[in-house]
Tab-separated table of C-alpha atoms in Angstrom:
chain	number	residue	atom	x	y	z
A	1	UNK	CA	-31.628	-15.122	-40.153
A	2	UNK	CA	-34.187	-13.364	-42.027
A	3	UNK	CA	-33.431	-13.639	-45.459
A	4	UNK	CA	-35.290	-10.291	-46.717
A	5	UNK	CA	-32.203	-8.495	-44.662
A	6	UNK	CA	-29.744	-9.228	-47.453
A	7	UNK	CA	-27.032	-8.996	-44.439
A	8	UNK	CA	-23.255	-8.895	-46.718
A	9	UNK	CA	-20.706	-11.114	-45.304
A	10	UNK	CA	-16.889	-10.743	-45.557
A	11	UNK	CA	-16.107	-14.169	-46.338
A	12	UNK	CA	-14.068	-15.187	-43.305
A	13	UNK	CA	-14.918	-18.911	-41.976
A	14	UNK	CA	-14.371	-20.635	-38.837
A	15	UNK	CA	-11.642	-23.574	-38.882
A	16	UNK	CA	-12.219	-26.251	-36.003
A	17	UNK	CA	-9.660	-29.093	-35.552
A	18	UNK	CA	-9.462	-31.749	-33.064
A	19	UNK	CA	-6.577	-32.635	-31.399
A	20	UNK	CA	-6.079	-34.944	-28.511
A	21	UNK	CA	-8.996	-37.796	-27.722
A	22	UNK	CA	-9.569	-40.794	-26.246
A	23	UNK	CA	-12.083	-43.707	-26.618
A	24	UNK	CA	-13.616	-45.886	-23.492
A	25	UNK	CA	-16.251	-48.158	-23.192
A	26	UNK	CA	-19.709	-47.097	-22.086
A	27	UNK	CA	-19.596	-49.252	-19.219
A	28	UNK	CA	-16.129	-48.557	-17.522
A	29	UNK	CA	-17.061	-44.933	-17.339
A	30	UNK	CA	-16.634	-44.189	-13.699
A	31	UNK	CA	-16.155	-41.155	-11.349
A	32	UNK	CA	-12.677	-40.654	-10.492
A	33	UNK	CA	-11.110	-42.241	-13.277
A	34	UNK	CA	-7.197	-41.290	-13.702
A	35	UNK	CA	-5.102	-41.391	-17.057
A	36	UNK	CA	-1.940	-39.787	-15.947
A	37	UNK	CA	-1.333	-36.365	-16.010
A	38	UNK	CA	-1.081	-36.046	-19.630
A	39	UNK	CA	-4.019	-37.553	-20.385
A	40	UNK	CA	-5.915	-36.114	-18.198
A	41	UNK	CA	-5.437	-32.692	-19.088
A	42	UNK	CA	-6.373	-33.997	-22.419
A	43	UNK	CA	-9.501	-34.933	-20.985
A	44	UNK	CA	-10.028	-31.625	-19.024
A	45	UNK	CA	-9.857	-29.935	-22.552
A	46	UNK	CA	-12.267	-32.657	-23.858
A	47	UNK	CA	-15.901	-31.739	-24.197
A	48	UNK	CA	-17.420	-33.044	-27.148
A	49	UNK	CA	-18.370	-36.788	-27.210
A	50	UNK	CA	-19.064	-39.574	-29.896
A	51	UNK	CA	-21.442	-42.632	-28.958
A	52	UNK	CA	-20.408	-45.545	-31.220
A	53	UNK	CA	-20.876	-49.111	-31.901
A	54	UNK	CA	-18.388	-51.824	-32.431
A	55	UNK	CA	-19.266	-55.557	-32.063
A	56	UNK	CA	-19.043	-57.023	-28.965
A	57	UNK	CA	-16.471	-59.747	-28.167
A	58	UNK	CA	-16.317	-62.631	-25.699
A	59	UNK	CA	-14.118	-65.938	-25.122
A	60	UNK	CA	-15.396	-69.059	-26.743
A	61	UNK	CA	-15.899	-71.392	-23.803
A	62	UNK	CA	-15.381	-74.598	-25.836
A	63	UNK	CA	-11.981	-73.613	-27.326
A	64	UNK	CA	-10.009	-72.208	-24.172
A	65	UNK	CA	-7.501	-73.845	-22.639
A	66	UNK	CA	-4.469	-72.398	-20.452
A	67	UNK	CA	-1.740	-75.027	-20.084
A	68	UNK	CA	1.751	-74.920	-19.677
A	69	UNK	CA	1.983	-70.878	-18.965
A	70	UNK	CA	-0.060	-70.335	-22.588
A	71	UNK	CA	-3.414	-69.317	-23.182
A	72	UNK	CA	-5.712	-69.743	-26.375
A	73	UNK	CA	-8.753	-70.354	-27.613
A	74	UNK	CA	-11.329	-68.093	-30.204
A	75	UNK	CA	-12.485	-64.546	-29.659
A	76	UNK	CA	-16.468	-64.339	-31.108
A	77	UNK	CA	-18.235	-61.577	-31.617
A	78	UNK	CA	-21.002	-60.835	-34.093
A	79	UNK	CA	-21.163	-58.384	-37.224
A	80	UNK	CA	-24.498	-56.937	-38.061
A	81	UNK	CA	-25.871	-60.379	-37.262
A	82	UNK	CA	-22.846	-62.126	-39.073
A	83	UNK	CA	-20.604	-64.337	-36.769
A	84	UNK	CA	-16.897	-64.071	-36.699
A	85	UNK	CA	-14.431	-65.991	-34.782
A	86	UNK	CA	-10.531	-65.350	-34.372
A	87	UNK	CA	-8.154	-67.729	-32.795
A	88	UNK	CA	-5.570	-66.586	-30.696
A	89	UNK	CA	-2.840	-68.014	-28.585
A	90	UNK	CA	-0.253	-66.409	-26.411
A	91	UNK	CA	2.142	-67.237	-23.500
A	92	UNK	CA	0.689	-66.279	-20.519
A	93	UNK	CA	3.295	-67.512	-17.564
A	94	UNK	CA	1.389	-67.033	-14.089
A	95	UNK	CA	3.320	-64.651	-11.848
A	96	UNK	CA	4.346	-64.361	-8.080
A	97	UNK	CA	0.957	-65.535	-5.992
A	98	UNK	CA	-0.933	-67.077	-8.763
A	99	UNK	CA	-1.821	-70.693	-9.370
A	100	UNK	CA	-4.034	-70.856	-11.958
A	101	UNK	CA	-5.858	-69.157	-14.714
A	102	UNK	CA	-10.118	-69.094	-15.693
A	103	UNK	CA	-12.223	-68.272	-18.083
A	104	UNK	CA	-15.148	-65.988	-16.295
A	105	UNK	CA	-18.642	-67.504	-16.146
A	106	UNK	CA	-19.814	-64.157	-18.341
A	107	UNK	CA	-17.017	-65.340	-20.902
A	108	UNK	CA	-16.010	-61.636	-21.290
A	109	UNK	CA	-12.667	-62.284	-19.362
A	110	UNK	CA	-9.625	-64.838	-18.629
A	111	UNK	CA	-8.631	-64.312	-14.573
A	112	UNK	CA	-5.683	-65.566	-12.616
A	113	UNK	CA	-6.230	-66.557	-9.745
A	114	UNK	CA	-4.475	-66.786	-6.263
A	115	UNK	CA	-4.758	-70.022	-3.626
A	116	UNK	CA	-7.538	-68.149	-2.282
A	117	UNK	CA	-9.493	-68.345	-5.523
A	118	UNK	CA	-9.186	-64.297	-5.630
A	119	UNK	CA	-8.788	-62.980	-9.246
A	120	UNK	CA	-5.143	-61.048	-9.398
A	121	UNK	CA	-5.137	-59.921	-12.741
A	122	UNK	CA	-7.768	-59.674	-16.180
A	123	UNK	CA	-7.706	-60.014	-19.880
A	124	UNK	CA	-10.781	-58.737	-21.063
A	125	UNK	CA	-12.371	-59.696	-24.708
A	126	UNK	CA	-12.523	-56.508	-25.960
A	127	UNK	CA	-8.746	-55.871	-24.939
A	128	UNK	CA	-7.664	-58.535	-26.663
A	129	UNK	CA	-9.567	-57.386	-29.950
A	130	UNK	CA	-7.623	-54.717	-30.292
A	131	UNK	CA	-4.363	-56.845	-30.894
A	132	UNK	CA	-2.288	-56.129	-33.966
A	133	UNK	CA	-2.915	-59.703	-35.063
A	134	UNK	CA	-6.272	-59.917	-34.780
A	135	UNK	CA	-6.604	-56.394	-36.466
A	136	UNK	CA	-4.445	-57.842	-39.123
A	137	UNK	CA	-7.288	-60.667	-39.874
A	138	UNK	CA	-10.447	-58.076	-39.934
A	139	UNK	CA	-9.511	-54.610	-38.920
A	140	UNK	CA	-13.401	-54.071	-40.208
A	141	UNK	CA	-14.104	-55.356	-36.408
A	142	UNK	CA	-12.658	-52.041	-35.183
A	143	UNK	CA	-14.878	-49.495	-37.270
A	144	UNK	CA	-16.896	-46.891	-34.975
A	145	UNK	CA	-20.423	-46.009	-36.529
A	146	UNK	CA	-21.022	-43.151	-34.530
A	147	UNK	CA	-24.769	-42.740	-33.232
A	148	UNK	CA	-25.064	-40.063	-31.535
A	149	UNK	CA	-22.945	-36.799	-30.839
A	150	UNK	CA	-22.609	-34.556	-27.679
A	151	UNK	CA	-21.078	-32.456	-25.614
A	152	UNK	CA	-20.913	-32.070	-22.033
A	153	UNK	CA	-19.314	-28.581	-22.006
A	154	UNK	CA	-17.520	-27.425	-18.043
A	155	UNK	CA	-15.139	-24.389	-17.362
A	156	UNK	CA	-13.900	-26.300	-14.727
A	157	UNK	CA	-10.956	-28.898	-15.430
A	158	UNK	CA	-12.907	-32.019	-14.623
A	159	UNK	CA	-11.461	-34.757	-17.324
A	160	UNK	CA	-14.632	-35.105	-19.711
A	161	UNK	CA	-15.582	-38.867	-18.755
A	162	UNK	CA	-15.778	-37.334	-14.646
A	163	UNK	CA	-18.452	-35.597	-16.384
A	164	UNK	CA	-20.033	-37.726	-18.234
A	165	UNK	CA	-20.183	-40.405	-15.211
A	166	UNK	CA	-21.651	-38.065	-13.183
A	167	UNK	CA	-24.364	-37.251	-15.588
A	168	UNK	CA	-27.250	-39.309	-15.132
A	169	UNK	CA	-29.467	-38.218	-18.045
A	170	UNK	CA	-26.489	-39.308	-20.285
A	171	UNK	CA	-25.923	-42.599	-18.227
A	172	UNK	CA	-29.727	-43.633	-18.783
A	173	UNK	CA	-29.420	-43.052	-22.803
A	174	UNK	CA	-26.030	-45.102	-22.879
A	175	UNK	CA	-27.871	-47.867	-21.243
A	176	UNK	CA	-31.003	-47.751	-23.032
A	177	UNK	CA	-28.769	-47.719	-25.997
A	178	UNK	CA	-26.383	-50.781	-24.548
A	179	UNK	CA	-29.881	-52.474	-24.426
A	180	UNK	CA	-30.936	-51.390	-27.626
A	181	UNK	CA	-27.888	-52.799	-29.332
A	182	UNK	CA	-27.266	-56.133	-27.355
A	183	UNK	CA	-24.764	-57.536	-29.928
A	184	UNK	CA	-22.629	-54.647	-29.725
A	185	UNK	CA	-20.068	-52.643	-27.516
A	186	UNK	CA	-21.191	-48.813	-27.021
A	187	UNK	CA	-17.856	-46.192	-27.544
A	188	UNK	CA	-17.452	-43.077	-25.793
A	189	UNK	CA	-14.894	-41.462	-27.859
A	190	UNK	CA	-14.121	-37.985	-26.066
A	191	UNK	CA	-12.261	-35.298	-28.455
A	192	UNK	CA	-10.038	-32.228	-27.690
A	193	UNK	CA	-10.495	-28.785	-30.219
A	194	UNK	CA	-7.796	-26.522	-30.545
A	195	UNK	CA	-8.647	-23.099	-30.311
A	196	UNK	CA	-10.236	-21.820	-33.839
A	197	UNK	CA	-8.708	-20.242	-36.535
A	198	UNK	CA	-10.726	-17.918	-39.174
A	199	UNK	CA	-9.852	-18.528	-42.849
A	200	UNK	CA	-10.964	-16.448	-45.758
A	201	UNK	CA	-13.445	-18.303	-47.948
A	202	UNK	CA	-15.389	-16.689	-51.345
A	203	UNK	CA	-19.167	-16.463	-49.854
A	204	UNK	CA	-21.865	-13.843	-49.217
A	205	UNK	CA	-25.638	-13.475	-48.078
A	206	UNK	CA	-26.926	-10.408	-50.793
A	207	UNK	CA	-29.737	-10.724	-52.952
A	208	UNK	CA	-30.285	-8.985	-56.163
A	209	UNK	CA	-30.145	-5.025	-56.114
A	210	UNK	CA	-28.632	-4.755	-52.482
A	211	UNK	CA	-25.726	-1.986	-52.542
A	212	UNK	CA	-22.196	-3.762	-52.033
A	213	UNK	CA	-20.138	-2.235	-48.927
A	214	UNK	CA	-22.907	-1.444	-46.803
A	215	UNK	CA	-21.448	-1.522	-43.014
A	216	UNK	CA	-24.400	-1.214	-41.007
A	217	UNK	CA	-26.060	-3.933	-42.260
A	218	UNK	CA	-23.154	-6.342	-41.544
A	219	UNK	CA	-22.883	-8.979	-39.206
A	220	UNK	CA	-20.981	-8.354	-35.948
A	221	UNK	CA	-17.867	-8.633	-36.746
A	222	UNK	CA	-16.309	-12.333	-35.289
A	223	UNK	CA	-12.546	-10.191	-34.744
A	224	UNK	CA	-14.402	-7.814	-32.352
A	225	UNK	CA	-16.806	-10.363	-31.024
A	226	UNK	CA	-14.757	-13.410	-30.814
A	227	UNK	CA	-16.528	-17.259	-30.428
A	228	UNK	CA	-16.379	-18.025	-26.517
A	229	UNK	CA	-14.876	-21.973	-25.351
A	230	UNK	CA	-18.337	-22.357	-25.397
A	231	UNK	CA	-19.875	-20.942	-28.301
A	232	UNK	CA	-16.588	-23.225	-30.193
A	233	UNK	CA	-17.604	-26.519	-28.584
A	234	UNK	CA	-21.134	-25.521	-29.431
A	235	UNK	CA	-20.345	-24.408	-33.527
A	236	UNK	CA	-17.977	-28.221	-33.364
A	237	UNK	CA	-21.242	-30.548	-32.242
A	238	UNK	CA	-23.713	-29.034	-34.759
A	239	UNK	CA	-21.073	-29.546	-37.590
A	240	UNK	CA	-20.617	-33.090	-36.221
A	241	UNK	CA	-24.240	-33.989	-36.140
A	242	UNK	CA	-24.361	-32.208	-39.981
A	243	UNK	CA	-21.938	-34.035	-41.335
A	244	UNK	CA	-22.312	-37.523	-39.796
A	245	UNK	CA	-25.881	-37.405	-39.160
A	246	UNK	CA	-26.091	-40.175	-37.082
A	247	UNK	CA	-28.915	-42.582	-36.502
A	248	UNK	CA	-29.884	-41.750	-32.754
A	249	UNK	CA	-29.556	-38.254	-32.599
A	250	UNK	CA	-33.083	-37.614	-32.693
A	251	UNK	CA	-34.012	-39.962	-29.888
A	252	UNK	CA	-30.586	-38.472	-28.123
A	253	UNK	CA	-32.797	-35.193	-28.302
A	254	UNK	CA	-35.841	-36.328	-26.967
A	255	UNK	CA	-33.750	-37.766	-24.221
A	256	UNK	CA	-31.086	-35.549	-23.092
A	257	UNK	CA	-31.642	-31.310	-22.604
A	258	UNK	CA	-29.797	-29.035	-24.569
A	259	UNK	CA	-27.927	-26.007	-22.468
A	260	UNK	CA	-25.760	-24.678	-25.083
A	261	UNK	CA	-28.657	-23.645	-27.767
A	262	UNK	CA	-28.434	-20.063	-26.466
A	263	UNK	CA	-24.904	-19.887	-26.902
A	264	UNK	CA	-25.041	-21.629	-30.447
A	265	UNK	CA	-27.857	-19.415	-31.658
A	266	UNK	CA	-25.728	-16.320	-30.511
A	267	UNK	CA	-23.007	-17.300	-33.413
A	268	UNK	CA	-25.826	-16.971	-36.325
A	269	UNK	CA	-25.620	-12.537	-35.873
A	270	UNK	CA	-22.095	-13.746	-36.335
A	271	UNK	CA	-20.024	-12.254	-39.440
A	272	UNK	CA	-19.525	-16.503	-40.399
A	273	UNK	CA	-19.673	-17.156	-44.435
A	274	UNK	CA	-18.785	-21.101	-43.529
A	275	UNK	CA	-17.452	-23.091	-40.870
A	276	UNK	CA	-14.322	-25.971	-41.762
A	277	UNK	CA	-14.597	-28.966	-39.123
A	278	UNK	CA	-12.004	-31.639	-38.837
A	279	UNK	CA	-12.322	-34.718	-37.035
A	280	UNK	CA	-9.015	-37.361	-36.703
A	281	UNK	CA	-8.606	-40.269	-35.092
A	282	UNK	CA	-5.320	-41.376	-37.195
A	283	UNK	CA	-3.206	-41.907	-33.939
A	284	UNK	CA	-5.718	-44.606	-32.983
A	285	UNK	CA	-7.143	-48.035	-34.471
A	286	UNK	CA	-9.985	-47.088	-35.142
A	287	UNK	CA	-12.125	-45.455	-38.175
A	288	UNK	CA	-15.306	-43.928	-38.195
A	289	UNK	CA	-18.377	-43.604	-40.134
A	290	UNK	CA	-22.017	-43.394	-40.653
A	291	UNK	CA	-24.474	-44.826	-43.825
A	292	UNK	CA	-24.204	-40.890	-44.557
A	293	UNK	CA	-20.340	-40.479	-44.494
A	294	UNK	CA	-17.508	-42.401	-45.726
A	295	UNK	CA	-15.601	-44.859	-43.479
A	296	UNK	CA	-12.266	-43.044	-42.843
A	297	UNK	CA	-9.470	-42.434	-40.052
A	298	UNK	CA	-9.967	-38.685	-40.836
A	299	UNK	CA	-12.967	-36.622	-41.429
A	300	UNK	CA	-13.606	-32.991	-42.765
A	301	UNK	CA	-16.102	-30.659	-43.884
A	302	UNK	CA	-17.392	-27.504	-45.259
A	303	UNK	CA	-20.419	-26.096	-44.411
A	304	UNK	CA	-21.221	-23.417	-46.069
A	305	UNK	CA	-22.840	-20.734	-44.081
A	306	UNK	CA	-23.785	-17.589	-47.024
A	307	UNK	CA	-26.553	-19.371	-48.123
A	308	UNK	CA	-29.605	-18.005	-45.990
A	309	UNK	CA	-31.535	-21.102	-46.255
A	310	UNK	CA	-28.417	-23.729	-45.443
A	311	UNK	CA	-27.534	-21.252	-42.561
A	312	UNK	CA	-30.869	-21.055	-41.224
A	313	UNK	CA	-31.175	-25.668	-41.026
A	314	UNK	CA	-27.513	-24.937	-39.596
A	315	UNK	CA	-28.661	-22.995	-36.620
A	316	UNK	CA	-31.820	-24.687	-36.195
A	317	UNK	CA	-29.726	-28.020	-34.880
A	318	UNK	CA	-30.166	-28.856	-31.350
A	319	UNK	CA	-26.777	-28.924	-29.518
């Protein structure tokens, strides 16, 4: 905005909440994928995305053992360079065609087995880590630092990892990341945003000697000139990326293009004095954070959008 306009705004502000989500690992992203038919109208919903990091896990080689129908050993995994261990041990009775059960040469999964030596069924590493017991020991092992924030907007109700699988300027950044990061797991953590609500909040953009009350220099009005699904999504990911500030969005923007910075800029002629963002991921295990926000199951923020120089960084974010 050009701050010699003095534009007056009428306080209101934009509240954003997230609802339903859902997090995956990079790698099991696939085409096709189906959740049910709850879920996946969850994930048709879902547009903006979270890259995280938790530490990877794998199966300690010289501690399995599976005997009498009962499987142990120690998950491993290592903590910004620190290296944890957690025993575990569980029954684990083999069922109808089975004969036997294996740790996988990668280490990243126990198998059974059939008499054909054909895996039946897996128990991944990471799986495991999310037990109750072993969350009990060091839930710190589940904390998401997110790294870089997205959104991979459709009209169309494809479920949002479809989408992302399917994107291949995404898929090369998630690996190059994966790479990047070889001691940890990378989270896609997909959220859902209810449809806004506008709150009144104190705030105006006037400057000294400008007459109070004067209509045509307003803003367009956001109650004529409501936010589109897309201009929403779009207001959601720049809050995201101003609160959390994560550590790869800049190389995430040298990397990936940007097709809703139209739409986003459109919302700055917008009669916005602030926009409220909440994030939650309380109906899950995990917590998230950044060096630049606290570590917590559920996030919020106020951005305050009547001062011309905070709006102007606001709408200069790439999205």
């Amino acid at each position: 905005m050009n701050k010699s306009s003095g534009k007056p705004l009428s306080g209101l502000s934009v509240h954003l909440r997230s609802w339903g989500a859902m997090a995956l690992p990079a790698g099991e992203i696939r085409p096709g994928m189906d959740f049910g038919e709850k879920m996946n109208r969850v994930l048709a919903d879902s547009h903006i995305y979270l890259v995280c990091r938790r530490p990877a896990f794998s199966f300690d080689p010289d501690t399995f053992f599976w005997s009498e129908n009962r499987v142990g050993g120690h998950l491993l995994c290592k903590a910004n360079g620190v290296a944890k261990s957690f025993p575990f041990a569980f029954g684990f009775p083999l069922q109808d065609s089975e004969v036997t059960v294996e740790l996988a040469p990668s280490c990243l999964e126990i198998r059974t087995l059939d008499a054909k030596g054909r895996c039946t069924r897996r128990l991944n590493a990471m799986g495991l880590s999310q037990h109750p017991d072993i969350l009990e020991t060091d839930r710190s092992v589940n904390d998401l630092e997110v790294l870089y924030i997205g959104n991979v907007f459709s009209e169309n109700k494809v479920p949002v990892f479809d989408r992302m699988a399917r994107h291949e300027p995404l898929q090369r950044f998630l690996k190059s990341m994966q790479q990047a990061l070889p001691d940890d797991d990378m989270i896609v953590y997909a959220f859902e945003y209810l449809p806004y609500e506008l709150v009144a909040l104190s705030g105006r953009l006037r400057h000294p000697g400008e007459e109070k009350g004067t209509e045509d220099a307003r803003f367009r009005s956001i109650r004529k000139f409501p936010l589109s699904e897309y201009q929403k999504i779009c207001l959601a990911e720049a809050g995201l990326i101003h609160y959390f500030r994560p550590a790869w969005q800049k190389r995430g923007d040298d990397a990936l293009p940007h097709p809703g910075q139209t739409a986003f800029k459109a919302c700055e002629t917008l009669d916005m004095a602030g926009l409220v963002l909440e994030l939650s991921t309380v109906r899950s295990h995990f917590r998230l954070f950044t060096p630049h926000s606290a570590l917590l199951p559920h996030h919020m923020t106020m951005i305050d959008l009547s001062d011309p120089d905070e709006r102007k960084a606001f709408f200069a974010t790439a999205v």
